[in-house]
Coordinates of C-alpha atoms and ligand atoms in Angstrom, one line a residue:
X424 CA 39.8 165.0 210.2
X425 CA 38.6 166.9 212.7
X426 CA 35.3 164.8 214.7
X427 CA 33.1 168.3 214.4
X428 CA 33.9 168.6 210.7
X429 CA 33.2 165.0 210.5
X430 CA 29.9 165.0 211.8
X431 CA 28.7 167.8 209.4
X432 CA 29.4 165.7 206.6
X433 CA 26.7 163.5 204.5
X434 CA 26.1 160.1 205.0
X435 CA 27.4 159.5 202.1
X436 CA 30.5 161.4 202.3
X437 CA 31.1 159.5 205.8
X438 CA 31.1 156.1 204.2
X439 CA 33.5 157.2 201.8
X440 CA 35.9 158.4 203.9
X441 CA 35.5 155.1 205.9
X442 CA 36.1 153.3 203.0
X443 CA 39.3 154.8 201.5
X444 CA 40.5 154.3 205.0
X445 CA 40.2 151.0 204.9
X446 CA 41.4 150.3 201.4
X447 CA 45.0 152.9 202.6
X448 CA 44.9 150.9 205.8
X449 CA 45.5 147.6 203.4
X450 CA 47.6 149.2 201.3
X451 CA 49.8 150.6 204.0
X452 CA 50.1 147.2 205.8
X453 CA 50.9 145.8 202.1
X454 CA 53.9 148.2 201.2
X455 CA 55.0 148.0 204.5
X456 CA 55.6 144.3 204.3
X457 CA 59.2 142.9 202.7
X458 CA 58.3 142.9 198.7
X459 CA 59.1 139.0 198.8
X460 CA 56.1 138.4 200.8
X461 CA 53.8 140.6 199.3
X462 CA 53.1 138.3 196.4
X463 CA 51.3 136.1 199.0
X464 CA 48.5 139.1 199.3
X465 CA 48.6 139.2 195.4
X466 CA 47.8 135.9 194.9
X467 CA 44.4 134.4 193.4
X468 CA 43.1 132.1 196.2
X469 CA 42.1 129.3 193.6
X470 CA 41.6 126.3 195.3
X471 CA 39.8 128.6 198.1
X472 CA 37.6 130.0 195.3
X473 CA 36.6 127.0 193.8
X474 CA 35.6 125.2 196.7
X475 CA 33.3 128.5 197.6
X476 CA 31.8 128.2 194.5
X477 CA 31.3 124.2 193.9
X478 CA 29.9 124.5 197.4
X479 CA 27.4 127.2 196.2
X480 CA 26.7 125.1 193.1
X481 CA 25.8 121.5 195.6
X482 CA 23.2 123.8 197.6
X483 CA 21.2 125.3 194.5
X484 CA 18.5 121.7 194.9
X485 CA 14.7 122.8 196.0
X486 CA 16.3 123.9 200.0
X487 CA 18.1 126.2 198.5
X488 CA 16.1 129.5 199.3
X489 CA 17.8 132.0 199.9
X490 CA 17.4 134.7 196.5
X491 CA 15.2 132.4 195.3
X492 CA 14.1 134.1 192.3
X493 CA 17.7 134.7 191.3
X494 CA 18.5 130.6 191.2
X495 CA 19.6 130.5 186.9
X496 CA 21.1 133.4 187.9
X497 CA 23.5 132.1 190.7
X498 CA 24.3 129.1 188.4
X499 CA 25.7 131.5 185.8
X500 CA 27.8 133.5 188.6
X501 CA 29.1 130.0 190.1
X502 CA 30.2 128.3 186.6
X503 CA 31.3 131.3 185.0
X504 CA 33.8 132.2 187.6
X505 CA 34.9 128.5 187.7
X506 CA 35.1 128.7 183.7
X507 CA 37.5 132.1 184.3
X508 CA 39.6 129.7 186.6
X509 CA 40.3 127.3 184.0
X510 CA 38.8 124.9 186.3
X511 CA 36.1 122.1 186.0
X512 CA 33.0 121.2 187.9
X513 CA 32.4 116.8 188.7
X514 CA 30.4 115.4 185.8
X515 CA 27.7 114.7 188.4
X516 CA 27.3 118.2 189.8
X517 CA 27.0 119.5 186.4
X518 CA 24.3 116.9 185.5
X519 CA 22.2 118.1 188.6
X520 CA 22.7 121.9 187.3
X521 CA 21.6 120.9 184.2
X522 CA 18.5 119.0 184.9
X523 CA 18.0 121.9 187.7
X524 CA 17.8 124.8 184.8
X525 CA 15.8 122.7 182.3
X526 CA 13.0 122.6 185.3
X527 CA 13.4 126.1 185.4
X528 CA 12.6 126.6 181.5
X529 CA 9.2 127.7 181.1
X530 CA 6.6 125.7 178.9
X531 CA 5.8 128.6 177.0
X532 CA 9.6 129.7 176.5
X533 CA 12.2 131.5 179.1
X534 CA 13.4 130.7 182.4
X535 CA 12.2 131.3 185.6
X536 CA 14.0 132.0 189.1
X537 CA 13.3 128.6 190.0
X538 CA 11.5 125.2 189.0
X539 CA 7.5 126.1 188.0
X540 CA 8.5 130.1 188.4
X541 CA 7.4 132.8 186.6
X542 CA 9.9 133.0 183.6
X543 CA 11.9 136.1 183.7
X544 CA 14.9 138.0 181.2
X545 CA 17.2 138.0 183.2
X546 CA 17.4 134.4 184.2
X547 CA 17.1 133.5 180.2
X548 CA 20.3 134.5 180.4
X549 CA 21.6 130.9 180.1
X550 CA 21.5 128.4 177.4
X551 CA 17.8 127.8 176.6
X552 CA 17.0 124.5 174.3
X553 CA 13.7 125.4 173.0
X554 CA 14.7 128.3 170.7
X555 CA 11.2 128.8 168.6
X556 CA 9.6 129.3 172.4
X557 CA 12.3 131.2 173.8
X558 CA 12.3 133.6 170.8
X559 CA 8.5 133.7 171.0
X560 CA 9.1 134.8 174.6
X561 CA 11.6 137.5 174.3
X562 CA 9.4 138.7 171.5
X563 CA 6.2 139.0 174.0
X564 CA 8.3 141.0 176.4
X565 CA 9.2 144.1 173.8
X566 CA 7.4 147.0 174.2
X567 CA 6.5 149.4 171.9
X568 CA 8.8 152.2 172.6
X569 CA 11.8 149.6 171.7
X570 CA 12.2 148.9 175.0
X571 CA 12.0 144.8 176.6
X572 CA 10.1 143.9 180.2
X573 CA 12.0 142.3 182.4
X574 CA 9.5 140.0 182.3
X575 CA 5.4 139.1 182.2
X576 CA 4.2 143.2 183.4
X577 CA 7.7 143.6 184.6
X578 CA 9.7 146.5 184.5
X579 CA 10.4 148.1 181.4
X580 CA 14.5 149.4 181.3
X581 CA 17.8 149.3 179.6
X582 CA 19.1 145.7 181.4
X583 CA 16.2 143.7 179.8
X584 CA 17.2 145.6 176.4
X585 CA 20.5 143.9 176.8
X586 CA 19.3 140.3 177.9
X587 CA 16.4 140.4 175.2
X588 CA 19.4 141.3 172.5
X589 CA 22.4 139.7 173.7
X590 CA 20.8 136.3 174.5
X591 CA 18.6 136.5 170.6
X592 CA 21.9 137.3 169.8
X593 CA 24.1 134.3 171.1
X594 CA 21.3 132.1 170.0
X595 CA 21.0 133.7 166.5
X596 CA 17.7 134.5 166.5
X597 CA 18.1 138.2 166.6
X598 CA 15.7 139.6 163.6
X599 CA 14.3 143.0 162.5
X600 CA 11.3 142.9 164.8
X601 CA 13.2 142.4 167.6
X602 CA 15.8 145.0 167.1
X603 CA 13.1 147.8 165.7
X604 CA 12.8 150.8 168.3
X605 CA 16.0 149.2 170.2
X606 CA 18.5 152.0 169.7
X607 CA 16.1 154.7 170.2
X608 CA 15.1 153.6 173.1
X609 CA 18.8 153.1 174.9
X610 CA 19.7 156.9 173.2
X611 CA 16.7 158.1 175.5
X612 CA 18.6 157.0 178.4
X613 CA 22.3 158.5 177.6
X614 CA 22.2 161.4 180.0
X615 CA 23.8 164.8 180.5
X616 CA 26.9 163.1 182.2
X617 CA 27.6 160.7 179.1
X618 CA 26.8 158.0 180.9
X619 CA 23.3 155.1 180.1
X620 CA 20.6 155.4 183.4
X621 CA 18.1 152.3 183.4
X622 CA 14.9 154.2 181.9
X623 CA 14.7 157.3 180.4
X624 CA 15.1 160.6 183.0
X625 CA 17.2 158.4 185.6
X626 CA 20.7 158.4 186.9
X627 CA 23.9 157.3 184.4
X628 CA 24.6 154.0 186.4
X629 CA 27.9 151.2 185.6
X630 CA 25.9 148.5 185.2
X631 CA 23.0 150.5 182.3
X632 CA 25.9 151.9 181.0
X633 CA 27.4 148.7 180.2
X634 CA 24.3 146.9 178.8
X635 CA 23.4 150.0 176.6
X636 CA 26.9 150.1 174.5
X637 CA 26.7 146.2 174.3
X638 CA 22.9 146.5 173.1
X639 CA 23.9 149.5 170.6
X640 CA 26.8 147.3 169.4
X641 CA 25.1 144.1 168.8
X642 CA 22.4 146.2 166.9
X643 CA 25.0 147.9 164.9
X644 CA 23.6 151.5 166.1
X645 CA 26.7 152.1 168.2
X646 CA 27.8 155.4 166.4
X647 CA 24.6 156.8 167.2
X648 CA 25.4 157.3 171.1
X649 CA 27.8 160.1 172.1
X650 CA 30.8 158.0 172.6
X651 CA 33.1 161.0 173.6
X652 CA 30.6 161.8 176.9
X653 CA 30.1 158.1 177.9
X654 CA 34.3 157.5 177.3
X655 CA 34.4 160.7 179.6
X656 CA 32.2 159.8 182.0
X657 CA 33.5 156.5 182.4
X658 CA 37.0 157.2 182.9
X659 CA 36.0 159.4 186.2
X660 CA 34.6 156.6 187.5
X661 CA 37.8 155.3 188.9
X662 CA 38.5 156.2 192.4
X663 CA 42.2 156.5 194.2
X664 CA 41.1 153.2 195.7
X665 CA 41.6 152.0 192.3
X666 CA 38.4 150.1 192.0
X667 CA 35.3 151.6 190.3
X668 CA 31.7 153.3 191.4
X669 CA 29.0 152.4 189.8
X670 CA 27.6 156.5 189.3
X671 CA 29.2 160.0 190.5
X672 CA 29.8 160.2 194.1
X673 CA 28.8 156.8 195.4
X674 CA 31.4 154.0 197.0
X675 CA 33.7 152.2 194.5
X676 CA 32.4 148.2 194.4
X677 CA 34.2 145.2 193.1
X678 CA 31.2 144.1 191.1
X679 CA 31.9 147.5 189.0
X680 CA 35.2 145.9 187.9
X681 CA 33.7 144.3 185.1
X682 CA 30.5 146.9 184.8
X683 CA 32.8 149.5 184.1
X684 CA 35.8 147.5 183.5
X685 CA 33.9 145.8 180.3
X686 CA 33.2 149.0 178.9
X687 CA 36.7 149.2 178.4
X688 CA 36.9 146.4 176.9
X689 CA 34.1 147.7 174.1
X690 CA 35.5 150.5 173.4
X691 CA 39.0 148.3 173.0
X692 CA 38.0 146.2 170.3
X693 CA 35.8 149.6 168.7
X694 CA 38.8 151.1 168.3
X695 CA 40.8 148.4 167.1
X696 CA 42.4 148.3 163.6
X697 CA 42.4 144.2 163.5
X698 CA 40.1 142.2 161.4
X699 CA 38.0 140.4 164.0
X700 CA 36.3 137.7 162.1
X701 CA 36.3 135.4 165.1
X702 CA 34.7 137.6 167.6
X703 CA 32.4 140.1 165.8
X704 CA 31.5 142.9 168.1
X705 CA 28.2 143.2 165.8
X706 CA 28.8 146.6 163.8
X707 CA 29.3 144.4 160.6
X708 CA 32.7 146.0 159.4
X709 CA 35.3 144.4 158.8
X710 CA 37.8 146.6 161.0
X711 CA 40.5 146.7 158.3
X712 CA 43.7 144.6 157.2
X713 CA 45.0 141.7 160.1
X714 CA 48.4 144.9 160.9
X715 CA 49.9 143.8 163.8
X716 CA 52.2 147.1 163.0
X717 CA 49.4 149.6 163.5
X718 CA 48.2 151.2 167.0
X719 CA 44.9 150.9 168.5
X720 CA 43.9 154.3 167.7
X721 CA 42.1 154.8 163.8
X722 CA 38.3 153.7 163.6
X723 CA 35.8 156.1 163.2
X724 CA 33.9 155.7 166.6
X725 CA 35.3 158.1 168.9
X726 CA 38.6 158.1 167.1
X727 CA 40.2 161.6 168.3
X728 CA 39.0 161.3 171.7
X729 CA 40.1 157.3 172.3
X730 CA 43.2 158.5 170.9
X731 CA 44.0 161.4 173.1
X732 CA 42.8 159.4 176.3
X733 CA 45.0 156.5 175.2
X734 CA 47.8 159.2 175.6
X735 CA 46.6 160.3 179.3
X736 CA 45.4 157.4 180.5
X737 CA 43.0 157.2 183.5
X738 CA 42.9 159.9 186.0
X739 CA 44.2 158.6 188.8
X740 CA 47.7 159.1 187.9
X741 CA 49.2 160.3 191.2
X742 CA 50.9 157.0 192.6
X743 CA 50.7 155.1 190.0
X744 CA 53.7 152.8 190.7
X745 CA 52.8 150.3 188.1
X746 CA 52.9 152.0 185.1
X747 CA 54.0 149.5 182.7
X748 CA 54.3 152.0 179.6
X749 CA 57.5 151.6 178.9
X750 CA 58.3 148.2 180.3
X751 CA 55.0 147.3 177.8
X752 CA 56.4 147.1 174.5
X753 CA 56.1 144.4 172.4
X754 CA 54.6 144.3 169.0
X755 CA 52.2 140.9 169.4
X756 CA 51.9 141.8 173.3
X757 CA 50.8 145.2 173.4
X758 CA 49.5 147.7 171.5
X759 CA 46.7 149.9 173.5
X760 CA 47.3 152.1 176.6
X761 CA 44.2 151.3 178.9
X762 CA 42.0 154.3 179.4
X763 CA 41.9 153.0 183.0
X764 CA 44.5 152.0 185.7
X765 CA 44.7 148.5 185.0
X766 CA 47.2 147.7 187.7
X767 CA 45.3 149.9 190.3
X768 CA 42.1 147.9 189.5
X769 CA 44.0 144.7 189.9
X770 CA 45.1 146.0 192.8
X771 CA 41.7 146.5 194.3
X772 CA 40.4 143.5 193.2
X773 CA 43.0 141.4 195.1
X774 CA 43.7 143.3 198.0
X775 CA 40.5 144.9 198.9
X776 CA 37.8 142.2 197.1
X777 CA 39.2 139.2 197.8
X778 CA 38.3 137.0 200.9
X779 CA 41.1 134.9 201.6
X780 CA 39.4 131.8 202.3
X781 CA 37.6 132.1 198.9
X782 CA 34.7 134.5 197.1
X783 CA 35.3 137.8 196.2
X784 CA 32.9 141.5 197.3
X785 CA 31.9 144.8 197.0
X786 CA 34.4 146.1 199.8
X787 CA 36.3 145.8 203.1
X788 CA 34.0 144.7 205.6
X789 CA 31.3 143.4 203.3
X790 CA 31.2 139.6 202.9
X791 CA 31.4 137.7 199.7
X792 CA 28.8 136.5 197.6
X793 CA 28.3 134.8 194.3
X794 CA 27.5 137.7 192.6
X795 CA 30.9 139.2 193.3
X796 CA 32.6 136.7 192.5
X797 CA 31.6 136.7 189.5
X798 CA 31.9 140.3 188.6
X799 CA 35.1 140.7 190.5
X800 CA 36.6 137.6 188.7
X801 CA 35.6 138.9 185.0
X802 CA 37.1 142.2 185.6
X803 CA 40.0 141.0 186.6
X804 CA 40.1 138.8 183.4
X805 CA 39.9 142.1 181.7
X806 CA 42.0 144.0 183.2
X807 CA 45.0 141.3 182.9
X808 CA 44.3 142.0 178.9
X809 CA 43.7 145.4 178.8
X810 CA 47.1 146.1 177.2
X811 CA 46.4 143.1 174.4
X812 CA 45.0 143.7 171.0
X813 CA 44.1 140.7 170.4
X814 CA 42.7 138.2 173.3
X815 CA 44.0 135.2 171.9
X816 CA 47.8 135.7 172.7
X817 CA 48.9 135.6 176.4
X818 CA 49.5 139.2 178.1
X819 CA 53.0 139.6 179.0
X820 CA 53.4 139.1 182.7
X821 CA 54.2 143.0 183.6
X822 CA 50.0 143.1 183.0
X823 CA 49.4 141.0 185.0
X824 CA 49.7 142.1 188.9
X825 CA 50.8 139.0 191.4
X826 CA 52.4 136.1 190.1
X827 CA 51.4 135.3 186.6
X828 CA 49.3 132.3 187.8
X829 CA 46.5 134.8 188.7
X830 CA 46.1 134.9 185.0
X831 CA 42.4 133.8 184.0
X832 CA 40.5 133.1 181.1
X833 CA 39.9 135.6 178.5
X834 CA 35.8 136.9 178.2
X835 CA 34.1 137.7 175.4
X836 CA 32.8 141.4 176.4
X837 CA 29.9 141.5 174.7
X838 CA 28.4 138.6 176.5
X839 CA 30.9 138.2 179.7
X840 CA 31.0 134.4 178.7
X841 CA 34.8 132.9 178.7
X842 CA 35.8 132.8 174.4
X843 CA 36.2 129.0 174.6
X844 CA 32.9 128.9 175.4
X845 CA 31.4 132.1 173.5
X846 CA 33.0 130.1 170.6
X847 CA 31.6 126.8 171.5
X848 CA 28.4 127.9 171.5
X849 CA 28.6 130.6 168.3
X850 CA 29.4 127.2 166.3
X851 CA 26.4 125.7 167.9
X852 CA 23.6 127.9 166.8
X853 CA 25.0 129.3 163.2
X854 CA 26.6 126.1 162.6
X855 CA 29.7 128.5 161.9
Ligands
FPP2172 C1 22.5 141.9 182.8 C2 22.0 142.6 184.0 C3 20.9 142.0 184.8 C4 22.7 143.7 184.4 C5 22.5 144.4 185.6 C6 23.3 145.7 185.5 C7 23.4 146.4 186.8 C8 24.5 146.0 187.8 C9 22.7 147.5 187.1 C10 22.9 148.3 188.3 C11 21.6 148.4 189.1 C12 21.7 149.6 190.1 C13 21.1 150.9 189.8 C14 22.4 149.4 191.2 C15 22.5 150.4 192.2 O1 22.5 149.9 193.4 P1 23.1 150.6 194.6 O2 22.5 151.9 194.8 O3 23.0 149.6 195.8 O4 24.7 150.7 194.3 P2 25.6 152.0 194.0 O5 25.6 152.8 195.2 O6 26.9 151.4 193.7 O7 25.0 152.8 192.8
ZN2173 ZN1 28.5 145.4 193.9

């Protein structure tokens, strides 16, 4: 481009241009390296990423300052993406994280960002002990329009909706009073462009999008949202980078993998004709006879409309070299065409998010954090298993982009908490 037709554009427009061409420039130096060696670029870093994030875990004790409030928060990033790896953390470490988050658990119920801190939603995030106080809690930060508070006069918005439900709900102590108002409340926020903003009048964002369909489906109210516009809106999402922005016309960003990426997911196991008893998605149906000879394509939410994007696919189809349609085809393998470019994502995820020496980010040029990790880490989980029915048997390795020792552990979408776990804990508190 031109530098005078350069500097008229936005600033916004600049860093985009920037930015896809530094995502080509990787992608050029990738396909023009010999295909034997381009597995190396493809592969998960493991051992790097572990050590990045047992090292983050060892500096969470009281010197640890730096996004103090967020500290719960960071153990949740750290031991997630270690859980996703398959991989362990020293019985000693996890003791001190342990004893660290029950100092952070308030007298009066909830977590705060740190030991004696203010307790806060999202940090309650984690598994709380006292449940009568927690409950008690959550219940003193729901508003009257259905809406939750992040936390004591906090803000009021679609995220805290989600923690409030999904954590009540984990716990099973999701009740009537709790839920009342809930719905109406994230249907305020579904705007013209199909996506979920944060509060009522704002922007459809990735991240409120996400946490309103998970809130509307652990309430059961999920039909009431318009599920063709959000499915729309979320599908355009995808840039030619591969990975996802998080609302129309900004940057694409790792952490959107699993933001947007997780919708996917939702809408997966919404539209899937297998009974599954073993990880309810909340709308209390049971989803039909346990066919593994029937397609992905016949429940009632957004049937016509998942079933002519399943067709499409995503809509960056231009240079898609890893369609795996036809190569795809076994009956217990695969059964759903992604409504996204599940390679492409893969693709961004481990060429442009991943830092070599371990962690994952947002972009090219940005450095890794936690928080990234994380998000990058569970999208790629989810990705690797977009083509699956049903999470519990392996993807066939044509999913799954490098060597198949990048797979991970499946999620539970609902809650982004590996299934082992998700299951581990479901037994805990129904006894079930
Ligand atoms: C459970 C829980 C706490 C969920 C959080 C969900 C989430 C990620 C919300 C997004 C918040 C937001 C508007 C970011 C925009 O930041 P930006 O303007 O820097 O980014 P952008 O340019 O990508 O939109
Ligand atoms: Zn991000």
């Amino acid at each position: 481009m031109e530098m005078e037709s350069f500097s008229s554009l936005t600033v916004t427009e600049r860093d985009q241009i920037l930015v896809e061409q530094q995502v080509f420039n990787i992608f050029k130096t990738f396909y023009n390296i010999p295909p034997s060696s381009q597995s190396f670029m493809l592969e998960l870093q493991r051992e790097n990423h572990v050590e990045y994030l047992t090292n983050g875990l060892k500096q969470l004790g009281p010197s640890f300052c730096v996004l103090d409030a967020n500290r719960p928060w960071i153990c949740y990033w750290i031991l997630h993406s270690i859980a996703l790896m398959d991989e362990f953390v020293d019985p000693e470490l996890e003791d001190n994280t342990i004893d660290f988050l029950s100092r952070c658990q308030d007298p009066n119920g909830g977590y705060g960002g740190g030991p004696g801190q203010m307790p806060h939603l999202a940090t309650t995030m984690l598994q709380s002990i006292h449940l009568e106080k927690l409950y008690s809690f959550i219940r003193q930060m729901k508003y009257a329009s259905g809406g939750f508070r992040m936390h004591d006069a906090g803000e009021i918005d679609v995220r805290a909706c989600y923690t409030a439900i999904s954590v009540a709900s984990l716990l099973n102590i999701l009740d009537d009073e709790l839920v009342q108002n809930v719905g109406n409340y994230i249907l305020s926020c579904q705007t013209y462009e199909g996506g979920i903003s944060g509060e009522p009048g704002s922007e459809a964002h990735g991240g409120y999008t996400f946490c309103g369909l998970a809130t509307m489906i652990l309430i059961n109210e999920v039909k009431r949202l318009d599920l063709s516009s959000l499915i729309d809106w979320v599908v355009f999402r995808q840039g030619v980078e591969g990975g996802f922005q998080g609302r129309t016309n900004k940057l694409v960003d790792g952490c959107y993998s699993f933001w947007q990426g997780g919708i996917f997911a939702l809408l997966k196991r919404l539209n899937s004709t297998r009974g599954e008893k073993s990880i309810p998605l909340g709308d209390g149906e049971d989803s039909g006879p346990d066919s593994s000879e029937t397609t992905a394509s016949s429940d009632a939410t957004g049937k016509g409309l998942i079933e002519d994007l399943s067709q499409g696919g995503s809509h960056i189809e231009k240079g898609d070299q890893h369609d795996t349609s036809s190569r795809v085809n076994s009956k217990r393998h695969a059964k759903v065409k992604p409504l996204f470019n599940s390679l492409a994502l893969q693709q961004y995820i481990l060429l442009c998010s991943q830092d070599l020496n371990g962690g994952l980010r947002d972009k090219p040029g940005k450095s890794r954090d936690h928080y990234h990790t994380c998000y990058c880490l569970s999208g790629l989980s989810v990705c690797q298993r977009s083509w699956l029915e049903d999470d519990d048997s392996p993807p066939l390795p044509c999913a799954v982009l490098g060597p198949y020792s990048n797979l991970l552990e499946p999620i539970h979408p609902l809650y982004n908490v590996v299934l082992d776990r998700y299951r581990e804990a479901h037994e805990f508190f129904t006894g079930s």
